[in-house]
Each structure stands twice: as C-alpha cells, then as structure tokens.
PDB file of C-alpha atoms and ligand atoms in Angstrom:
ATOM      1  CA  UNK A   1     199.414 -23.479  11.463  1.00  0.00           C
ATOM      2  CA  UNK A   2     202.946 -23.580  12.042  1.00  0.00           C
ATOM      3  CA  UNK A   3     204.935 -22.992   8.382  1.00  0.00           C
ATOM      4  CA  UNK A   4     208.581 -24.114   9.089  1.00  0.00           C
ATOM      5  CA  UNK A   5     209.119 -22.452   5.562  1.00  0.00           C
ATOM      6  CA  UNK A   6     208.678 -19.294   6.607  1.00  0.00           C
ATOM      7  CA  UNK A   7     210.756 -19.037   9.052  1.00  0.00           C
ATOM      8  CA  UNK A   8     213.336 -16.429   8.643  1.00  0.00           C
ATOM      9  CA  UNK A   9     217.216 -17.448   8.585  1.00  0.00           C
ATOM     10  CA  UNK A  10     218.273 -16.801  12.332  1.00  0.00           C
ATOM     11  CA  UNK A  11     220.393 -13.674  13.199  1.00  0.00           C
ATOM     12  CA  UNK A  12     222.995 -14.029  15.730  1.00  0.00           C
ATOM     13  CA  UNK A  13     222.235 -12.341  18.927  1.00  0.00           C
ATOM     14  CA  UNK A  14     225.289 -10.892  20.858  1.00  0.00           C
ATOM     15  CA  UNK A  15     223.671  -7.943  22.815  1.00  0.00           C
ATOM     16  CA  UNK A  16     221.049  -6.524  24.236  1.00  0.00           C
ATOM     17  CA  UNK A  17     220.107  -4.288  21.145  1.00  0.00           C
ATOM     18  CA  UNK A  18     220.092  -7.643  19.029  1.00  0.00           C
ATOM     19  CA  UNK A  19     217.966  -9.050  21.540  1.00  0.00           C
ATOM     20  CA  UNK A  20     215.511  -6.416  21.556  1.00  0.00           C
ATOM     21  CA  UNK A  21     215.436  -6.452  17.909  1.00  0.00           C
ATOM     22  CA  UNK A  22     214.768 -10.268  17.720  1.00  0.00           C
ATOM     23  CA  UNK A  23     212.051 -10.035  20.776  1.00  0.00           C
ATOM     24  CA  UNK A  24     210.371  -7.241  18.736  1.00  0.00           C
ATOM     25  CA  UNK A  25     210.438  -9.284  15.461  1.00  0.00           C
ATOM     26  CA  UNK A  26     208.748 -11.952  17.742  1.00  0.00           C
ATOM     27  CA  UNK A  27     205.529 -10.125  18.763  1.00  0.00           C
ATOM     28  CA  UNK A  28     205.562  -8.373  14.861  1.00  0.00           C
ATOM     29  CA  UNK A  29     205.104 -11.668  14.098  1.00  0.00           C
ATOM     30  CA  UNK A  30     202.469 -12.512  16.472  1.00  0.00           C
ATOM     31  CA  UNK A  31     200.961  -9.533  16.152  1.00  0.00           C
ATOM     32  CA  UNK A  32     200.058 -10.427  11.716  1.00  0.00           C
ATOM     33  CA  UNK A  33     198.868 -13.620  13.191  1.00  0.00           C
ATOM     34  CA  UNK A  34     196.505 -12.768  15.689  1.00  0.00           C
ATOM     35  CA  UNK A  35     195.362  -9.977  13.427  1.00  0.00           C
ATOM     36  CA  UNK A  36     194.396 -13.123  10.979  1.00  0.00           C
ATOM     37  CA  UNK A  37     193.271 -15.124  13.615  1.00  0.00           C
ATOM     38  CA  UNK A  38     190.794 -12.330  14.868  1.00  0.00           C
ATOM     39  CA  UNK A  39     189.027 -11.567  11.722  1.00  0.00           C
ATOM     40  CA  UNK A  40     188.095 -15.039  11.160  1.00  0.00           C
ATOM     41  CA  UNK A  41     186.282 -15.161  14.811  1.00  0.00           C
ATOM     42  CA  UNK A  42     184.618 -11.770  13.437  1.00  0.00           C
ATOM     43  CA  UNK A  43     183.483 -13.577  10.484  1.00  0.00           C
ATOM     44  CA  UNK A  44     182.313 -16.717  12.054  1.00  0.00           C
ATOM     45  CA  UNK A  45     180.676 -15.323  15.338  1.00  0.00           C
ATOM     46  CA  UNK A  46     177.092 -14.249  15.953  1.00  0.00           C
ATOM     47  CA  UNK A  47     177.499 -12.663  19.280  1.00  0.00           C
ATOM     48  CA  UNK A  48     177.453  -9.203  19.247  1.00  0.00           C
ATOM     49  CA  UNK A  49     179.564  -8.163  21.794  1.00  0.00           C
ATOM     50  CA  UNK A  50     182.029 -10.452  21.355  1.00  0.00           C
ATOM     51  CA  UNK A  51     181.663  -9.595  17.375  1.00  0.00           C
ATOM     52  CA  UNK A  52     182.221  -5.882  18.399  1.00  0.00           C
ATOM     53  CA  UNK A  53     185.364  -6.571  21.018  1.00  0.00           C
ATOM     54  CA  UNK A  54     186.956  -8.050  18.342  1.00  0.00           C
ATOM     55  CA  UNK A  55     186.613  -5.751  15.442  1.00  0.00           C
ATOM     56  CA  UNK A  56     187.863  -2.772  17.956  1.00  0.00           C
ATOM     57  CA  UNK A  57     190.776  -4.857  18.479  1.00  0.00           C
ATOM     58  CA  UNK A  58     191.116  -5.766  15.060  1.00  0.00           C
ATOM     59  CA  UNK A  59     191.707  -1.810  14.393  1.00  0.00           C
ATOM     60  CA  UNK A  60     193.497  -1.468  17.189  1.00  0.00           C
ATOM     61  CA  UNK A  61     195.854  -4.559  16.071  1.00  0.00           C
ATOM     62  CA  UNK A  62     196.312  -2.389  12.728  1.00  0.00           C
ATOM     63  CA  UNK A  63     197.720   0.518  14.910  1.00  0.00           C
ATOM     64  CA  UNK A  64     199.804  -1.277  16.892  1.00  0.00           C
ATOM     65  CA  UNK A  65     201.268  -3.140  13.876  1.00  0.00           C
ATOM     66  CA  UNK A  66     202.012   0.586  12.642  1.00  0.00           C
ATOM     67  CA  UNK A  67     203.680   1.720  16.243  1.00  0.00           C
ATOM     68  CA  UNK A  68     205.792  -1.594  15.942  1.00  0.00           C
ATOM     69  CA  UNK A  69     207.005  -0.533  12.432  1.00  0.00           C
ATOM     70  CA  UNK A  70     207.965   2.544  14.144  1.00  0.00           C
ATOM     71  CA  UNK A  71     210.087   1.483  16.619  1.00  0.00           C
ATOM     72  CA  UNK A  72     211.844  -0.279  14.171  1.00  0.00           C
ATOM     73  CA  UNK A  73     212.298   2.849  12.096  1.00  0.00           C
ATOM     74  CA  UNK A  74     213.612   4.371  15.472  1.00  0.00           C
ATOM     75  CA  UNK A  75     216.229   1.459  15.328  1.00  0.00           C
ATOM     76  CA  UNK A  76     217.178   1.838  11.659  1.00  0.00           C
ATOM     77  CA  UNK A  77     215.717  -1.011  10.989  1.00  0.00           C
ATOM     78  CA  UNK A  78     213.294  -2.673   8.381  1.00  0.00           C
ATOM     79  CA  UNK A  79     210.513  -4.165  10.070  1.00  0.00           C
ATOM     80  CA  UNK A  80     210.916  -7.773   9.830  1.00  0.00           C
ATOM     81  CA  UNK A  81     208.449 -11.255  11.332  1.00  0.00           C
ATOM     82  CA  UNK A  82     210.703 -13.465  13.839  1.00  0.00           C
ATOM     83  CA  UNK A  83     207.923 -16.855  13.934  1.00  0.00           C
ATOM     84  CA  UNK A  84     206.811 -16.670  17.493  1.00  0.00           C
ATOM     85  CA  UNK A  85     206.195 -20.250  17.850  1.00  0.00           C
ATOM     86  CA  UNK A  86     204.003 -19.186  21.144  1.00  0.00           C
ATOM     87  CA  UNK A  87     201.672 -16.839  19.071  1.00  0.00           C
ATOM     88  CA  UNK A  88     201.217 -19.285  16.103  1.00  0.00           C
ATOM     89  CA  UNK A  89     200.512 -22.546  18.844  1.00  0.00           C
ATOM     90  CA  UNK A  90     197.747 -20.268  20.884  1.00  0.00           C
ATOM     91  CA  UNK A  91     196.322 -20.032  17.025  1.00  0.00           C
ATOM     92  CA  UNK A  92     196.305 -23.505  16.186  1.00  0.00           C
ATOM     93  CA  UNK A  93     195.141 -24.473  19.761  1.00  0.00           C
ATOM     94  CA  UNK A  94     192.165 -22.341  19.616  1.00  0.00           C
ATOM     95  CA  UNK A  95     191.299 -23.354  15.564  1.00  0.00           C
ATOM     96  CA  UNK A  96     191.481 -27.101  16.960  1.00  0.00           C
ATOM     97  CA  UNK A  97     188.863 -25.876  19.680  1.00  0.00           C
ATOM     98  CA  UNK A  98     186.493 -24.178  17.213  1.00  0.00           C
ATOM     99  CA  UNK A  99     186.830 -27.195  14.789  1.00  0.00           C
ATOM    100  CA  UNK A 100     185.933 -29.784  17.790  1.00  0.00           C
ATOM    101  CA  UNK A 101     183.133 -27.468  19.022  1.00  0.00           C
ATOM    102  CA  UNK A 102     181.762 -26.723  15.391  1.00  0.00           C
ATOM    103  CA  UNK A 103     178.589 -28.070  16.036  1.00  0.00           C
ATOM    104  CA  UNK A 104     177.589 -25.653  18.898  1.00  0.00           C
ATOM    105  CA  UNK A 105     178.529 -21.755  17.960  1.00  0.00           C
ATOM    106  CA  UNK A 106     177.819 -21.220  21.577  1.00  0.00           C
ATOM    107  CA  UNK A 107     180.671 -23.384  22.943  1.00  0.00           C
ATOM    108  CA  UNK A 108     182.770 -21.396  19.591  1.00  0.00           C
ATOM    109  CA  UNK A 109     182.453 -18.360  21.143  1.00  0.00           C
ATOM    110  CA  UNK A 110     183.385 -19.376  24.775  1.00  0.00           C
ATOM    111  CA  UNK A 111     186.628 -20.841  23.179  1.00  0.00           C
ATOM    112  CA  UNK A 112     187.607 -17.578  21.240  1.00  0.00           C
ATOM    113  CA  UNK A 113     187.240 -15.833  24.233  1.00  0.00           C
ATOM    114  CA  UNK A 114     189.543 -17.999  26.103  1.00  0.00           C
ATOM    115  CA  UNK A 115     191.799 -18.204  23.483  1.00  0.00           C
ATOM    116  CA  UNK A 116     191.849 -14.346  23.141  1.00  0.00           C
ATOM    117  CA  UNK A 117     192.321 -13.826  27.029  1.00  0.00           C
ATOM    118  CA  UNK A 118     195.515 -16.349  26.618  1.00  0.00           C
ATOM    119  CA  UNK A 119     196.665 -13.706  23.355  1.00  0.00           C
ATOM    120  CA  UNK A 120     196.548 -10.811  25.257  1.00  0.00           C
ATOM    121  CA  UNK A 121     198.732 -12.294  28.281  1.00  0.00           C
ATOM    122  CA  UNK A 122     201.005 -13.447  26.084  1.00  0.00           C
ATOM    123  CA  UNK A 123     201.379 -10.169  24.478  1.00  0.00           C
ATOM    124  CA  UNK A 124     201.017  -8.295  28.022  1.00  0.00           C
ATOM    125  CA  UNK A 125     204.423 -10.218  28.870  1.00  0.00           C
ATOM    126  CA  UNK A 126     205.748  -9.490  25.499  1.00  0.00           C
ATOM    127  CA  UNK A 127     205.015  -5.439  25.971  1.00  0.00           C
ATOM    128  CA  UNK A 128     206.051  -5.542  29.630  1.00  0.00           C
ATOM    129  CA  UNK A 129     209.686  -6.987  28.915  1.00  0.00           C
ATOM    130  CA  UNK A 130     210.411  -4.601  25.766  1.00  0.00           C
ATOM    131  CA  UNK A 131     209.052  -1.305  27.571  1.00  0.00           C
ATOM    132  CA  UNK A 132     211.612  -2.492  30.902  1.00  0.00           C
ATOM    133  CA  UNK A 133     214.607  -3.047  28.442  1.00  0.00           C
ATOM    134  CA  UNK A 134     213.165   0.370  26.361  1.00  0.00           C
ATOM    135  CA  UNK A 135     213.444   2.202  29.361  1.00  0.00           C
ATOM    136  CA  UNK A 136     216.735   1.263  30.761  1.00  0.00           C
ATOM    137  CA  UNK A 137     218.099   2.708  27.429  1.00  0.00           C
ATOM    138  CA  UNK A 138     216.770   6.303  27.859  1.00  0.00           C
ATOM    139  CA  UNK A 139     214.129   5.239  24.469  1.00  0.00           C
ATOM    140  CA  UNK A 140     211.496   7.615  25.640  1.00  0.00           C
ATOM    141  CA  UNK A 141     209.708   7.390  21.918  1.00  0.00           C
ATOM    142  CA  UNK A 142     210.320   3.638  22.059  1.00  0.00           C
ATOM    143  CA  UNK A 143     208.623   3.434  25.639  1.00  0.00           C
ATOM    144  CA  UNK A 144     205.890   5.920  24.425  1.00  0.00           C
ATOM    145  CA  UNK A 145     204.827   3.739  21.353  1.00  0.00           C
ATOM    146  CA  UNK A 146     204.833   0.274  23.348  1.00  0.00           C
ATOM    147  CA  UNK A 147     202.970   1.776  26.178  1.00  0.00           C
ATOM    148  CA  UNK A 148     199.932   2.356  23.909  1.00  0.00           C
ATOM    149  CA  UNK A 149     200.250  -1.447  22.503  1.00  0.00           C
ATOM    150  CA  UNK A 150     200.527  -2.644  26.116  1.00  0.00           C
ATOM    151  CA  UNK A 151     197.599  -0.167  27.396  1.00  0.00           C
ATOM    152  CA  UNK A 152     195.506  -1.885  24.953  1.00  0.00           C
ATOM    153  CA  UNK A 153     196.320  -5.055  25.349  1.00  0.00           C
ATOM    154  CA  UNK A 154     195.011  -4.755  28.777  1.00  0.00           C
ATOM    155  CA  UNK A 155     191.596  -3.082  28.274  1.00  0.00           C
ATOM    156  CA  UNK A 156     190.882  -6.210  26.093  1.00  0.00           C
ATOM    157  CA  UNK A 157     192.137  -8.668  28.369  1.00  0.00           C
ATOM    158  CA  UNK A 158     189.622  -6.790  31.138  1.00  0.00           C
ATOM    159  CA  UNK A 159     186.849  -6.751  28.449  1.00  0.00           C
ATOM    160  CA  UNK A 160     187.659 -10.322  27.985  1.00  0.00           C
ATOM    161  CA  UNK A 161     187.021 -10.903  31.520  1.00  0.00           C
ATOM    162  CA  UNK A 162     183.934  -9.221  31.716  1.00  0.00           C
ATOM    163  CA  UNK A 163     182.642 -11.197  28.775  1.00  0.00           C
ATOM    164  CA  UNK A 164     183.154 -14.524  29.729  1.00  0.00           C
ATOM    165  CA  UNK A 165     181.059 -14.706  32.490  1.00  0.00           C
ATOM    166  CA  UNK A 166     178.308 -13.497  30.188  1.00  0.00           C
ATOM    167  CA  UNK A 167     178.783 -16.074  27.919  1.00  0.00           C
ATOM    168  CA  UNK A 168     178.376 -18.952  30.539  1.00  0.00           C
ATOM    169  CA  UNK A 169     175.464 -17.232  31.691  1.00  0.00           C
ATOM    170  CA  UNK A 170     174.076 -17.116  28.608  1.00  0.00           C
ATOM    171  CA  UNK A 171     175.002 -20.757  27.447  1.00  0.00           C
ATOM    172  CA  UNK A 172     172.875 -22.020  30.702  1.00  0.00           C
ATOM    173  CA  UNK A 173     170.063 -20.098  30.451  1.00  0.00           C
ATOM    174  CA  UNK A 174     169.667 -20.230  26.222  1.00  0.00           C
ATOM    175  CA  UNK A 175     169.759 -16.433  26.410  1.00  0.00           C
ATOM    176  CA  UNK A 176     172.171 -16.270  24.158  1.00  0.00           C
ATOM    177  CA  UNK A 177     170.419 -18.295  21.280  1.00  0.00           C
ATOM    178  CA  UNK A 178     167.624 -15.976  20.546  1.00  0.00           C
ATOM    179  CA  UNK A 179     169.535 -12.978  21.232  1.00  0.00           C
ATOM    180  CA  UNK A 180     172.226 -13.575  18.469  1.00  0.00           C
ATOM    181  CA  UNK A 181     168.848 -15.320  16.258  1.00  0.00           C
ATOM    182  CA  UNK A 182     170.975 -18.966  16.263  1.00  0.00           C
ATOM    183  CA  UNK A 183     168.755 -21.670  15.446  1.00  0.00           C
ATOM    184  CA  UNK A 184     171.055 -24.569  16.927  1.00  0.00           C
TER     185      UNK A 184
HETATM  186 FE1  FE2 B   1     195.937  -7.843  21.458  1.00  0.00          FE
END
C-alpha cells in the first residue's frame, strides 16, 4: 500500500549526480518493498519451486540491498528510501490479485509469478539506466556493484519464464494439486 506519510521531503535535483542519487533512492526503496512483498508469497505458497525461486531471491534481495548501501557509501552518502510509486503499485496490484484469487492457491501462484516477472523488468530498467550513467562517470566500483544486482535480476526474470509455463501446465492437468498436497 501506498503510505503518502512516508514519503521523504523532496530534494532538489540540479545535476546529474543529484539525479543519480534520487534514481538510486528510488530502487532502495523498491528494493525493501519487494523484499516484503516476497516473503509473504514464501509464506503463503505451496509450490515448491516457486517457494524455492523466491527464497533465493529473497537472499539475494538482502545482498543487493547491501551493494546499494555501498554505492551510496561510494557517494558519501547515507543510504536513504525515495517512494518509488512504480515498485509500491506492482505490490498493491499483485496483493489485489492474490486477494481476488484467494480461493484457488493455484491461480495465487500464477499471479505471483506474473507479478514477480513485472518486478524484475522494472528493476532490469532501473539497473540498466544507473550502470549507463555509472559508467559515463569513470565509477568502475559503482558499475561493478550494480552489475551483480542487474545480473540477478535477470536470472530470475529467466527462471520466471521457465516457471510459468509449468504452472499452466500444471493448473490444466491438476498436477500441481497433489504434488504441492493442496486439497482445494
Ligand atoms: Fe529482483
């Protein structure tokens, strides 16, 4: 959910260092939330490989948190959360999904794979825009550290893929039911 309260007072932006800085506040912020948003599908799901793509992310979400804290040392600055309205509405779409679909943990899981996939594009283009602006500075250490965010961000988006097929297949044949023990 979308807390206008937390929103941190605006800095002014007036180059392209402040801009970095407020782009990489942005995904530090969406970064927390999709950390929260992933343990609950961990909790909630039965399925274990979607159960076990998500709690390698989970850890990996930890690191990357870490390697975002350390760019901001690099910076001299203290790590701070810019709301990324874009991270926190993929959250709330795909909790609306999972509340509509309660009823059929099948249909659950589909969603929070969908709604991962559209996570890890979002924070593909987020990586992808503050390595090109790392580089053209010469931040070799800042380049190194986003590279192994964005490197992981794309294994899951390609695990992602490979899952979701799966999961259809699954859902039509009823595989999936006794596999994961679900009653439903
Ligand atoms: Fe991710």
């Amino acid at each position: 959910m979308v807390q206008l309260s937390e929103r941190p007072s605006t800095r002014k932006i007036t180059n392209l260092q402040e801009k970095f800085i407020y782009e990489l506040g942005a995904i530090y912020d969406a970064e927390h939330r999709f950390l929260e948003a992933q343990q609950l599908v961990w909790q909630k799901s039965q399925h274990q490989q979607l159960k076990s793509l998500v709690e390698t992310h989970i850890r990996e979400t930890e690191a990357q948190i870490k390697n975002l804290e350390q760019v901001f040392s690099i910076l001299g600055q203290q790590p701070y959360r810019v709301t990324s309205d874009a991270a926190a509405g993929l959250v709330s779409d795909g909790q609306k999904l999972a509340l509509l679909a309660a009823d059929n943990p099948q249909i659950v899981d589909l969603g929070a794979v969908g709604a991962q996939s559209k996570v890890e594009h979002l924070e593909i283009a987020c990586y992808r825009g503050l390595i090109k602006a790392a580089e053209q500075q010469g931040q070799n250490d800042i380049v190194q550290l986003l590279q192994q965010n964005l490197q992981q961000e794309e294994q899951t988006a390609q695990k992602l893929e490979q899952l979701l097929p799966q999961l259809l297949q699954e859902m039509t044949s009823g595989e999936g039911r006794t596999k994961t023990g679900r009653s439903r």
